[in-house]
PDB file of C-alpha atoms in Angstrom:
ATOM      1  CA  UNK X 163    -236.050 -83.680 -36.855  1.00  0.00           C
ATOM      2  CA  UNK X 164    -236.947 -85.249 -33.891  1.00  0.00           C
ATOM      3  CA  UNK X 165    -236.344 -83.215 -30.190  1.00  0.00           C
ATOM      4  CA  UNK X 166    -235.488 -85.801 -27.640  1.00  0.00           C
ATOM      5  CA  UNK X 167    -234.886 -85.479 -23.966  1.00  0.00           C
ATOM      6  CA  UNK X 168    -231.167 -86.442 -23.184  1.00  0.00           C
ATOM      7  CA  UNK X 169    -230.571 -89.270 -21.287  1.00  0.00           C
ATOM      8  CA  UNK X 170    -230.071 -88.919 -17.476  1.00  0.00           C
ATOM      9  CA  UNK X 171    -226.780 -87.810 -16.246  1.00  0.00           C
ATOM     10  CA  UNK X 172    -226.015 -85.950 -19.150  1.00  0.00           C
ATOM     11  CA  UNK X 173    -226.367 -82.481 -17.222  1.00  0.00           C
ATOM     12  CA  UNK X 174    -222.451 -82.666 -17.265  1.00  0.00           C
ATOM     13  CA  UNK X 175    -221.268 -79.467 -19.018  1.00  0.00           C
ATOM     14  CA  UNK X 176    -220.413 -81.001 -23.164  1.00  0.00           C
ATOM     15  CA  UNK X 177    -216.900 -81.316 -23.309  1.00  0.00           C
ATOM     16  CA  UNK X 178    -217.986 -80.224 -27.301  1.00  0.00           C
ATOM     17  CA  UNK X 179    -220.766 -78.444 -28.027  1.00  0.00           C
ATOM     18  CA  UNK X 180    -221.827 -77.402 -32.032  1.00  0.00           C
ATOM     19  CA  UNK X 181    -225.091 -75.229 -32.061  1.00  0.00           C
ATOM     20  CA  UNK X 182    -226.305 -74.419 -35.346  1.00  0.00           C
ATOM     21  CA  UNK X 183    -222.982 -74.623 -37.108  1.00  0.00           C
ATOM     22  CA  UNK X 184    -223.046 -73.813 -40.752  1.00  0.00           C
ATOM     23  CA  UNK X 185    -219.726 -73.895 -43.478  1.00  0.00           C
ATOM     24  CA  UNK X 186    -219.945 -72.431 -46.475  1.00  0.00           C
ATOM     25  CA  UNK X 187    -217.166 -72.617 -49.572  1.00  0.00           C
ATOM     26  CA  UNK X 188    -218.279 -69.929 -52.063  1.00  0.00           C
ATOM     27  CA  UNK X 189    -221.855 -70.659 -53.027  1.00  0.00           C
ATOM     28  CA  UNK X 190    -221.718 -74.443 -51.699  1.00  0.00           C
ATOM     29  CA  UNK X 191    -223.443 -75.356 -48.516  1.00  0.00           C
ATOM     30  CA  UNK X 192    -221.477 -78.009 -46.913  1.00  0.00           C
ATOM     31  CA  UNK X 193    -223.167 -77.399 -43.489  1.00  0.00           C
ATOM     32  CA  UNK X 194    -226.039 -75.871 -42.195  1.00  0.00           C
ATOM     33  CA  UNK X 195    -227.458 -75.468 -38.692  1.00  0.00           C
ATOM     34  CA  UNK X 196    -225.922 -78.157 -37.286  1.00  0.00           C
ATOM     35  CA  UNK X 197    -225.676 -79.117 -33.761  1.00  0.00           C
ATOM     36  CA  UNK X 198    -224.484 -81.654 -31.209  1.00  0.00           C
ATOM     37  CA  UNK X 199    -223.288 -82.414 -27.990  1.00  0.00           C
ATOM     38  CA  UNK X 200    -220.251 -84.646 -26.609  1.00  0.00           C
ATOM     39  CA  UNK X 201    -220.135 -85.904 -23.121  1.00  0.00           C
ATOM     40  CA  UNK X 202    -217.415 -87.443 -21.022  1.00  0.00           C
ATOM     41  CA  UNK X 203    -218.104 -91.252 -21.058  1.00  0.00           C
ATOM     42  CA  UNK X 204    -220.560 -91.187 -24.243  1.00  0.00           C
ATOM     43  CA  UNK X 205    -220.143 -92.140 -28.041  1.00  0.00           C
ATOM     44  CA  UNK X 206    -222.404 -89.642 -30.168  1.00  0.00           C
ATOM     45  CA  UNK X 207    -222.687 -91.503 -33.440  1.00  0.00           C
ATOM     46  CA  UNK X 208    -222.973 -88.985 -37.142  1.00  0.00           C
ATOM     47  CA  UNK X 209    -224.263 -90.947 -39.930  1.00  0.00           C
ATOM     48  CA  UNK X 210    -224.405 -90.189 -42.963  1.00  0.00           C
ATOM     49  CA  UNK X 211    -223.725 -91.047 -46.844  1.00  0.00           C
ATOM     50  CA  UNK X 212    -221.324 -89.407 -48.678  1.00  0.00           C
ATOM     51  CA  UNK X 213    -221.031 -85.735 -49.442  1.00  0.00           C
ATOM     52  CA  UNK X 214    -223.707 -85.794 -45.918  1.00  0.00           C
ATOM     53  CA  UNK X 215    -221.379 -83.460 -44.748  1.00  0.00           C
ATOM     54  CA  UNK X 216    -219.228 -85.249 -42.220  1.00  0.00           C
ATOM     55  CA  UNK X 217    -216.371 -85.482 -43.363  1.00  0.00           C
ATOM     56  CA  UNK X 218    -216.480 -80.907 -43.100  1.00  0.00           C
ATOM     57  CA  UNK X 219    -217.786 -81.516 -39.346  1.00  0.00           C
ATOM     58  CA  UNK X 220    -215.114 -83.631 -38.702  1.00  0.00           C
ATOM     59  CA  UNK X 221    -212.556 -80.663 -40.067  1.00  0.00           C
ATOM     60  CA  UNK X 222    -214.531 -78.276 -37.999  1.00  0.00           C
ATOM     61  CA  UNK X 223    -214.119 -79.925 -34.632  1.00  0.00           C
ATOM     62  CA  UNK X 224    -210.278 -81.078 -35.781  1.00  0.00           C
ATOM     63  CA  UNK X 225    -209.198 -77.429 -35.847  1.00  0.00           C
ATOM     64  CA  UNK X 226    -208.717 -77.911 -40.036  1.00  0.00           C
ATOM     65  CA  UNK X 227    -211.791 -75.328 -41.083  1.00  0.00           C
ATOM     66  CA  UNK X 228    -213.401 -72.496 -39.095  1.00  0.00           C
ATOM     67  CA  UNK X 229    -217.041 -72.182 -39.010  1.00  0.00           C
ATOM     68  CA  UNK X 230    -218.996 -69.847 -40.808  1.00  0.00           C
ATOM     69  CA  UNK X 231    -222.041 -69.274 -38.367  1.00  0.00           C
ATOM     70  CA  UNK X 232    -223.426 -70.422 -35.284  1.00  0.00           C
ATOM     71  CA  UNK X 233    -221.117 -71.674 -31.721  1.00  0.00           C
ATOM     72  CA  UNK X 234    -218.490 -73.895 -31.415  1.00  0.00           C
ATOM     73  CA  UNK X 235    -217.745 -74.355 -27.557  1.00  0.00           C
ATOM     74  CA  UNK X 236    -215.204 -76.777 -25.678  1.00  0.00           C
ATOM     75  CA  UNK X 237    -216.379 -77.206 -21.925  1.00  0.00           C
ATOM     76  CA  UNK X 238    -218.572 -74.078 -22.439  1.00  0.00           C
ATOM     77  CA  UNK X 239    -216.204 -71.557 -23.918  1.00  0.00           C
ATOM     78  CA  UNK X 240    -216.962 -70.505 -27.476  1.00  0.00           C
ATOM     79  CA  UNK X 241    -213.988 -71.001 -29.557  1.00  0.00           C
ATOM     80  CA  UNK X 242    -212.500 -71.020 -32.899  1.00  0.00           C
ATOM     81  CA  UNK X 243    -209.907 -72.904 -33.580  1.00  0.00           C
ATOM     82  CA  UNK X 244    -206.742 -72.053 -35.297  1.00  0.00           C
ATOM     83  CA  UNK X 245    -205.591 -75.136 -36.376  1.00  0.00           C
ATOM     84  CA  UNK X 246    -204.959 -79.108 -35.390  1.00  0.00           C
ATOM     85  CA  UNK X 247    -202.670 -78.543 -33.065  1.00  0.00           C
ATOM     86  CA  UNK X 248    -204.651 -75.927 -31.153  1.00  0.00           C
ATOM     87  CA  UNK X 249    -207.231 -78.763 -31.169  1.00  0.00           C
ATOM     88  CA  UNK X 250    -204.782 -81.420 -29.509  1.00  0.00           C
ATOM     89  CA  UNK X 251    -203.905 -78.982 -27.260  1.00  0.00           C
ATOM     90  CA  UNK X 252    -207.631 -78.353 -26.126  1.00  0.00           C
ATOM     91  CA  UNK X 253    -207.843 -82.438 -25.874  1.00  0.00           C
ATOM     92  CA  UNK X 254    -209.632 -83.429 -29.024  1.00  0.00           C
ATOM     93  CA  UNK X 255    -207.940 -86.166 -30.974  1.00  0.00           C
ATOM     94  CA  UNK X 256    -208.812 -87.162 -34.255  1.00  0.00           C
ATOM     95  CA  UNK X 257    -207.845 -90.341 -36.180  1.00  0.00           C
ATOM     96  CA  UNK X 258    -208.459 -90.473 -39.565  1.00  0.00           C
ATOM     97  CA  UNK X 259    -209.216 -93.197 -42.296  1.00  0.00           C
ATOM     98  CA  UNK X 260    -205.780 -93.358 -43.589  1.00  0.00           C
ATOM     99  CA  UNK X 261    -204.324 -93.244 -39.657  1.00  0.00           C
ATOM    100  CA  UNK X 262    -200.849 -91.420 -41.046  1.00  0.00           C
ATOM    101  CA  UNK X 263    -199.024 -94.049 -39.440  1.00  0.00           C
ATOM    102  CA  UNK X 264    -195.449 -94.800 -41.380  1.00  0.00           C
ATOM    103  CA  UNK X 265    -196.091 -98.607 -42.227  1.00  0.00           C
ATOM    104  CA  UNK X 266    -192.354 -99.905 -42.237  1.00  0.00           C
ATOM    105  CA  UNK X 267    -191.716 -97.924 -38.778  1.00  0.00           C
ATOM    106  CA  UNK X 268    -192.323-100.072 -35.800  1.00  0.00           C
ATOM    107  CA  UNK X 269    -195.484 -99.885 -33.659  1.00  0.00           C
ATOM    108  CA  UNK X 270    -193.482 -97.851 -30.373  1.00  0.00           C
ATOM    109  CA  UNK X 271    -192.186 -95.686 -32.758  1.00  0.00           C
ATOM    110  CA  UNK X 272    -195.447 -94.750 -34.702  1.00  0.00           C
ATOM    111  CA  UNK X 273    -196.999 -94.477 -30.983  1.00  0.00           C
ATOM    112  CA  UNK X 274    -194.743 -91.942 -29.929  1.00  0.00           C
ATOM    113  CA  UNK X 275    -194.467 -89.958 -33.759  1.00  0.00           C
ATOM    114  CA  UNK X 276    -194.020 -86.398 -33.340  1.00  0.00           C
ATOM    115  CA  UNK X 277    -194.299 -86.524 -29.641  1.00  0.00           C
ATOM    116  CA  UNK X 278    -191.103 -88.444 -29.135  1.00  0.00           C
ATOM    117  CA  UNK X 279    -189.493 -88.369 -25.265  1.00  0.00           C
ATOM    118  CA  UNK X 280    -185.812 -88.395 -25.186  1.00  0.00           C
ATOM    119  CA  UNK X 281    -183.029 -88.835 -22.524  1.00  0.00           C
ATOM    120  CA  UNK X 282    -179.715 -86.920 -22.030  1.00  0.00           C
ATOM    121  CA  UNK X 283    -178.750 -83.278 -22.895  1.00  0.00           C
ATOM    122  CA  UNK X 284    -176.448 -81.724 -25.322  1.00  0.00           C
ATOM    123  CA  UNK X 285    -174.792 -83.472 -27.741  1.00  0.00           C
ATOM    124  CA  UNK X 286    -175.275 -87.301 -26.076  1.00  0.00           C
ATOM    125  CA  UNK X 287    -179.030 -86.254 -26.178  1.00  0.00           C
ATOM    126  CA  UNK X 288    -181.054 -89.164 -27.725  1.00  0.00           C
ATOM    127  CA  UNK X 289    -184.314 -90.852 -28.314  1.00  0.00           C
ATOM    128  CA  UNK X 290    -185.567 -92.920 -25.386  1.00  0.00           C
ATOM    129  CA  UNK X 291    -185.893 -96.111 -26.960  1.00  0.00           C
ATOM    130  CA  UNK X 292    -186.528 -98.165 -23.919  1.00  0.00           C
ATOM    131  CA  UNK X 293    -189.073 -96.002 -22.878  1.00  0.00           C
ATOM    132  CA  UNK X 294    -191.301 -95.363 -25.361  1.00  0.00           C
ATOM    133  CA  UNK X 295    -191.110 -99.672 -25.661  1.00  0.00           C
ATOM    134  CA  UNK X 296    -192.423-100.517 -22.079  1.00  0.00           C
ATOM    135  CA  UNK X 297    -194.746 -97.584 -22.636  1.00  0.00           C
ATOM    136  CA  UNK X 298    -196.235 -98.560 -25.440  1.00  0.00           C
ATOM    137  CA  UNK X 299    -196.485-102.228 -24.061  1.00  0.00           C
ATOM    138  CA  UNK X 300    -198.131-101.308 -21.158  1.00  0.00           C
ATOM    139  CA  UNK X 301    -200.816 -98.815 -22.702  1.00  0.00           C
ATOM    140  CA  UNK X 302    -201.773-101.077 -25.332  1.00  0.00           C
ATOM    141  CA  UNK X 303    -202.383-104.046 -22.735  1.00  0.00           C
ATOM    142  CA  UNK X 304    -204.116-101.485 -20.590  1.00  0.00           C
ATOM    143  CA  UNK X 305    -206.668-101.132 -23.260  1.00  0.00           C
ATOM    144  CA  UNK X 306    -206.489-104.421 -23.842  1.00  0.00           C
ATOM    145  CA  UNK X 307    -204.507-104.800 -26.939  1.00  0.00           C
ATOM    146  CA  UNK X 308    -201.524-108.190 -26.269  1.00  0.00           C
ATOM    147  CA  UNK X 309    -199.403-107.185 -29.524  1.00  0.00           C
ATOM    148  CA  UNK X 310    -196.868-110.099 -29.845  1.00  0.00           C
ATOM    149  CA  UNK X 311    -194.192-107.627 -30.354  1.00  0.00           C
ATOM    150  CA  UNK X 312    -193.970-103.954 -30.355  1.00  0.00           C
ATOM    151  CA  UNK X 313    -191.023-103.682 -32.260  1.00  0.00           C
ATOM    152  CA  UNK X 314    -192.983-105.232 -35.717  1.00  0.00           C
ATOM    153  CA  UNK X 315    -193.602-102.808 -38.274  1.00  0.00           C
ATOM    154  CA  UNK X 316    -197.237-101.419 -38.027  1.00  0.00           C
ATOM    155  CA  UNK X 317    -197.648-102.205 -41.325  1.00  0.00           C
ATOM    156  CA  UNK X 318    -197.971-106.231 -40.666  1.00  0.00           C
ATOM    157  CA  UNK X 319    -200.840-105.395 -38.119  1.00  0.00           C
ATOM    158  CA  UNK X 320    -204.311-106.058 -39.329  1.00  0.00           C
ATOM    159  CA  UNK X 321    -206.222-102.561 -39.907  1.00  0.00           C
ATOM    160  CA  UNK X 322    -208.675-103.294 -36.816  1.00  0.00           C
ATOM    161  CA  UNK X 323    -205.164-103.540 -34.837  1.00  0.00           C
ATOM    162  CA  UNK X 324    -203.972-100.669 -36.776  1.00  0.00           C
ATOM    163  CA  UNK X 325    -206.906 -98.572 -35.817  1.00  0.00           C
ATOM    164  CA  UNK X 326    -206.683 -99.847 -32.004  1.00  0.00           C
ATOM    165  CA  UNK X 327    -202.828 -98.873 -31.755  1.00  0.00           C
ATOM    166  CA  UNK X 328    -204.253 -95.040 -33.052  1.00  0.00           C
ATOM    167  CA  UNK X 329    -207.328 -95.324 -30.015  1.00  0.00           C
ATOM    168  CA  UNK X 330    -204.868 -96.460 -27.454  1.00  0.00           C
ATOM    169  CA  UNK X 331    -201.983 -93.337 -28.521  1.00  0.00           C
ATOM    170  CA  UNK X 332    -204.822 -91.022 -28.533  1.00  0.00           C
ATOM    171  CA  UNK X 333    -205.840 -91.867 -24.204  1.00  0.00           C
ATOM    172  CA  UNK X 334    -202.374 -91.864 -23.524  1.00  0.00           C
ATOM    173  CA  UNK X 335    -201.560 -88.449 -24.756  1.00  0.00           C
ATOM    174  CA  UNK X 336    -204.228 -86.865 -22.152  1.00  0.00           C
ATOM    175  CA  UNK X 337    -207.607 -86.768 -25.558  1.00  0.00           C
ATOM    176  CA  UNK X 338    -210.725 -85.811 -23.943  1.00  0.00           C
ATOM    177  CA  UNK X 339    -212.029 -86.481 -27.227  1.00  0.00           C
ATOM    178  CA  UNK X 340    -211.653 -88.721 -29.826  1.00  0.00           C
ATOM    179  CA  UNK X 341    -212.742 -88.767 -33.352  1.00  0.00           C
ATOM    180  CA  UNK X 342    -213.010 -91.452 -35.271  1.00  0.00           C
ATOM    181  CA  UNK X 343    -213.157 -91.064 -39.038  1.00  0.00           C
ATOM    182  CA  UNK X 344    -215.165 -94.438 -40.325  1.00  0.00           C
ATOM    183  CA  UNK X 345    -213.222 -96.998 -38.158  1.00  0.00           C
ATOM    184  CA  UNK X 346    -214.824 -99.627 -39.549  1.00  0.00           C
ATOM    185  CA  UNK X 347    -215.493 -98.473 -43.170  1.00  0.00           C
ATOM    186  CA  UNK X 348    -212.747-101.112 -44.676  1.00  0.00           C
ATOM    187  CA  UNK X 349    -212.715-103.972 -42.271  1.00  0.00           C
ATOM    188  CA  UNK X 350    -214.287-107.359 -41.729  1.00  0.00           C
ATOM    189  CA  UNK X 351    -216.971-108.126 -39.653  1.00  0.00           C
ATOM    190  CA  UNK X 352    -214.374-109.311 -37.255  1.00  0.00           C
ATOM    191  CA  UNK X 353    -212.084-106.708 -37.385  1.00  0.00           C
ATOM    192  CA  UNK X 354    -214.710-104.307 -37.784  1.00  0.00           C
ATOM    193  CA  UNK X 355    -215.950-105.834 -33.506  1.00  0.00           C
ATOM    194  CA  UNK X 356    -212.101-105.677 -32.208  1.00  0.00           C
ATOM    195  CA  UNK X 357    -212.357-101.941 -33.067  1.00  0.00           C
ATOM    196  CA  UNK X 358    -215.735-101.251 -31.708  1.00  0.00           C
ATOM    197  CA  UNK X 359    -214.839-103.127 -28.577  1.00  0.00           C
ATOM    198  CA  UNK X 360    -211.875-100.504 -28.498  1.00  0.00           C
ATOM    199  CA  UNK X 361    -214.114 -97.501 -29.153  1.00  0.00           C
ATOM    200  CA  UNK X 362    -215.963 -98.481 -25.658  1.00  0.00           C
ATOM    201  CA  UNK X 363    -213.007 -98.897 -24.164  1.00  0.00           C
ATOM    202  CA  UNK X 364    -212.392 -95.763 -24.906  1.00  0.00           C
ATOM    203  CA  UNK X 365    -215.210 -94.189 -23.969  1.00  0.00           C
ATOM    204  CA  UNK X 366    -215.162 -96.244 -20.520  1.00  0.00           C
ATOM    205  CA  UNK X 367    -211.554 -94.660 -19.922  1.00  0.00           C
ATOM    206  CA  UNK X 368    -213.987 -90.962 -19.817  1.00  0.00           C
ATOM    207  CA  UNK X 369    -213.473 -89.804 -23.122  1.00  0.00           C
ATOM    208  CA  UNK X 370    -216.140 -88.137 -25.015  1.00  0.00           C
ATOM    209  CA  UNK X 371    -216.277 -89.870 -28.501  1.00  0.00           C
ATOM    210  CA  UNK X 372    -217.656 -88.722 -32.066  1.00  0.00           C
ATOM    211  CA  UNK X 373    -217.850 -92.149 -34.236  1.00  0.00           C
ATOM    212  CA  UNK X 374    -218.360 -90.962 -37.736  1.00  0.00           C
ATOM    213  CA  UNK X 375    -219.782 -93.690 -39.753  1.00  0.00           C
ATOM    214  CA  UNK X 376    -222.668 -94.945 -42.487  1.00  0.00           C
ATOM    215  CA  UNK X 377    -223.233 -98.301 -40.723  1.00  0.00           C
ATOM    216  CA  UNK X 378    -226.263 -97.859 -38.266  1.00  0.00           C
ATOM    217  CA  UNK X 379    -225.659-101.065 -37.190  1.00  0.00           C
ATOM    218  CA  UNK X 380    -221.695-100.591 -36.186  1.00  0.00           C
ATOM    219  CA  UNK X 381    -223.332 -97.201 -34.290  1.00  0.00           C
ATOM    220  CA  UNK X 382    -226.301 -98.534 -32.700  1.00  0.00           C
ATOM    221  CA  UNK X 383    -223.818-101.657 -30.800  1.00  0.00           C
ATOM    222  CA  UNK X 384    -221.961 -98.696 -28.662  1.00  0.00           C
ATOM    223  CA  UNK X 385    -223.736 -95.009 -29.800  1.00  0.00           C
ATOM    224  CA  UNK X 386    -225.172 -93.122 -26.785  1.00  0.00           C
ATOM    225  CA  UNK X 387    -226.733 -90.555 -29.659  1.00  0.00           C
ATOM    226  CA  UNK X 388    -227.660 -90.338 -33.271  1.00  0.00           C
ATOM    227  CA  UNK X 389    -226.831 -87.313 -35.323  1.00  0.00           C
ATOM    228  CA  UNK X 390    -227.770 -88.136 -38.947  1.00  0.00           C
ATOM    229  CA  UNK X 391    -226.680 -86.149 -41.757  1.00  0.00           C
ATOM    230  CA  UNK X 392    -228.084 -85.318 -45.332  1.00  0.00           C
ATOM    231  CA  UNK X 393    -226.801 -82.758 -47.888  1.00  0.00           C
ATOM    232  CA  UNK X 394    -225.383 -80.825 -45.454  1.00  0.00           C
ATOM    233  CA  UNK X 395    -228.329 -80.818 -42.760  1.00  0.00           C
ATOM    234  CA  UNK X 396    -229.118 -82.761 -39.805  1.00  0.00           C
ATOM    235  CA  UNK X 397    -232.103 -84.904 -41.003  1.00  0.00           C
ATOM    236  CA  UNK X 398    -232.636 -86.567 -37.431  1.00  0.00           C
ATOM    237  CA  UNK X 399    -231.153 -86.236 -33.847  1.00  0.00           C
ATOM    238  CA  UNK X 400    -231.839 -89.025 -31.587  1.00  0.00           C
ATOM    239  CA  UNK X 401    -231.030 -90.872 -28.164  1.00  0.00           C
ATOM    240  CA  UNK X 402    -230.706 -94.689 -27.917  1.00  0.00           C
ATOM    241  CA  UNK X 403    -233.433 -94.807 -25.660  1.00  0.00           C
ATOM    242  CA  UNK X 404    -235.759 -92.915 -27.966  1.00  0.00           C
ATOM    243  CA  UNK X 405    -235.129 -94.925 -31.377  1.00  0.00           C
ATOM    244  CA  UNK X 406    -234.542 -98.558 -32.384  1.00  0.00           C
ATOM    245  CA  UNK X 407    -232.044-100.253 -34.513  1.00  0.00           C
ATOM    246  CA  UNK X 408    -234.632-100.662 -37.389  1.00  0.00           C
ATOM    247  CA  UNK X 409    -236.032 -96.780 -37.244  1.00  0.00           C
ATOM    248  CA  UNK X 410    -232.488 -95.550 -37.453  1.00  0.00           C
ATOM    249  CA  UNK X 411    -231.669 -97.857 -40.619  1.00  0.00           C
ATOM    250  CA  UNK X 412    -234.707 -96.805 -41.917  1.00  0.00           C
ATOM    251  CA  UNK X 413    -233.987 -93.154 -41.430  1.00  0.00           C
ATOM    252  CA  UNK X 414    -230.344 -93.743 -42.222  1.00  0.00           C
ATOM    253  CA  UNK X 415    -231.547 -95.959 -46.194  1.00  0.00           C
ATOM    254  CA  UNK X 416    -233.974 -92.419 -47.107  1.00  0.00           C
ATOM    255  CA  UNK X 417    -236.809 -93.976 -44.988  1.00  0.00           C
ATOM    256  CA  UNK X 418    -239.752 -92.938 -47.668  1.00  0.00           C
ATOM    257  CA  UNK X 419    -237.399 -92.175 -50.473  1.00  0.00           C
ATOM    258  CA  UNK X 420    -236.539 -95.806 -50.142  1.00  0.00           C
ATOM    259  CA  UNK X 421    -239.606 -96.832 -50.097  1.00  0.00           C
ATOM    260  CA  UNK X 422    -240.536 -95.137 -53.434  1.00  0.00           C
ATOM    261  CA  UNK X 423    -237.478 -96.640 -55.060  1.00  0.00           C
ATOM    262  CA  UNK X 424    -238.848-100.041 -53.794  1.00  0.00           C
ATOM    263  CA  UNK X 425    -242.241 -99.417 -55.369  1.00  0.00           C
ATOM    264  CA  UNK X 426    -240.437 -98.178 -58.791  1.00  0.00           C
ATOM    265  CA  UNK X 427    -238.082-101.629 -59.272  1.00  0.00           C
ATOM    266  CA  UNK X 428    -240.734-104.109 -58.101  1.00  0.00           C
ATOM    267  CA  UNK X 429    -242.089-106.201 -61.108  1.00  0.00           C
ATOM    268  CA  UNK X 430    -244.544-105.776 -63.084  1.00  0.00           C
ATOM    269  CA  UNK X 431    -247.228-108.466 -62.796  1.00  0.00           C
ATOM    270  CA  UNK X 432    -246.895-111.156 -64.970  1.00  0.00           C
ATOM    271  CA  UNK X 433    -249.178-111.613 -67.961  1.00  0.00           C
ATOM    272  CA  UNK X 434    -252.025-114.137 -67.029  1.00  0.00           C
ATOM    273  CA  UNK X 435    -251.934-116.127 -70.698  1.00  0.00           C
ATOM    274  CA  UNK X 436    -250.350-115.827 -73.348  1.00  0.00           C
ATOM    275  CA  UNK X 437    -250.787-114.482 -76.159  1.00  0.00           C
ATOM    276  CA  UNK X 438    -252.306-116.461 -79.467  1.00  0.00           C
ATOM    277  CA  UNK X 439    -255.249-116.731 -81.506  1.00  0.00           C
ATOM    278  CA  UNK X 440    -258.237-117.620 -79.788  1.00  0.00           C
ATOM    279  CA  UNK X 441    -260.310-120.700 -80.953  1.00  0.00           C
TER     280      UNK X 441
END
């Protein structure tokens, strides 16, 4: 594993910090001395394939699991936390493959689920419709999302608009920062752009962002640091400035391990006659 210096300006205090982190279920090692850093304004990018272990980091930093060794700090105090909530409380928003969004509810309403404002008292108490309308309108155009009509069901949206709508809910509510759970991983090229263009947005709003994701490509077009994963263990840790696009797909394929499997499927040479009986 490579020991880079981090880029300048980066002698902010981590919103998250993971040093050495290890999780353990019975005998299986799921993590093991794992560490990163998240600053305000920066995307650090895990990659990984699967059963690399990010899908546990991602449950570590949600507030699902509790580590088994080594520090887990948010803005320099070591913590553990109790659950998700405790998490969103502390600022750190995580949206997940599947979103949990309730397709045939419309787009203000899944912006505002679970955290819904209301106006009046007693019993004429009541959801404030108009509201959370105009409020999702004007946060969604603010990160640059022009949805045709807020009150469509979120199901019609494309996933990349989909996974935007989940971005822009998670600035609103106050996220310092955000975790994406493979944006990308079932979108379009084009799609797969509208949400990257998002996931700077985000970023340029002051967030601190963890992309998790297997494309090195997707990561290099916005990462401000590579952690990549393998079996559990971090297998490289890199800056931008400190590794190209074709090292980090190299590292990210099994670098030499690929290489043997090259050498194992190439032909064999062909024969130079054929067979017969000679005259």
């Amino acid at each position: 594993m490579s020991d880079q210096p981090a880029p300048a300006g980066t002698d902010r205090p981590a919103l998250v910090e993971l040093d050495q982190v290890s999780k353990y279920y019975g005998n299986i090692r799921a993590l093991e001395g794992v560490s990163l850093e998240v600053h305000a304004g920066d995307i650090t990018c895990v990659l990984g394939d699967n059963g690399a272990g990010k899908s546990t980091l991602i449950k570590i930093i949600a507030g699902l699991h509790q580590h088994d060794a080594g520090t887990f700090s948010i803005e320099g105090e070591q913590t553990r936390l109790a659950n998700p909530r405790e998490a969103l409380d502390r600022g750190i928003a995580t949206v997940y493959q599947d979103l949990a969004v309730v397709p045939l509810m419309p787009v203000w309403r899944n912006f505002f689920l679970g955290s819904e404002p209301t106006t009046g008292s007693g019993p004429f108490k009541r959801l404030d419709v108009r509201r959370m309308r105009e409020t999702t309108r004007t946060e969604l155009l603010r990160m640059g999302i022009d949805l045709r009509d807020v009150d469509q069901p979120i199901g019609t949206l494309s996933g990349g608009e989909r996974q935007c709508v989940a971005i822009a809910r998670a600035v609103y509510f106050g996220a310092k920062v955000l975790v994406l759970d493979e944006p990308t991983a079932a979108l379009g090229v084009k799609q797969s752009g509208v949400v990257l263009k998002y996931v700077a947005a985000a970023r340029d709003a002051g967030l601190g962002v963890v992309l998790i994701t297997h494309n090195p490509h997707h990561a290099y077009l916005v990462g401000d640091r590579f952690i990549l994963l393998k079996r559990g263990t971090m297998s490289a840790s890199h800056t931008k400035d400190s590794v190209s696009l074709d090292e980090l797909t190299r590292q990210m394929a099994g670098g030499s391990e690929l290489e043997d499997l090259r050498h194992e499927l190439e032909r064999a040479p062909a024969p130079t006659h054929l067979g017969g009986p000679e005259k």
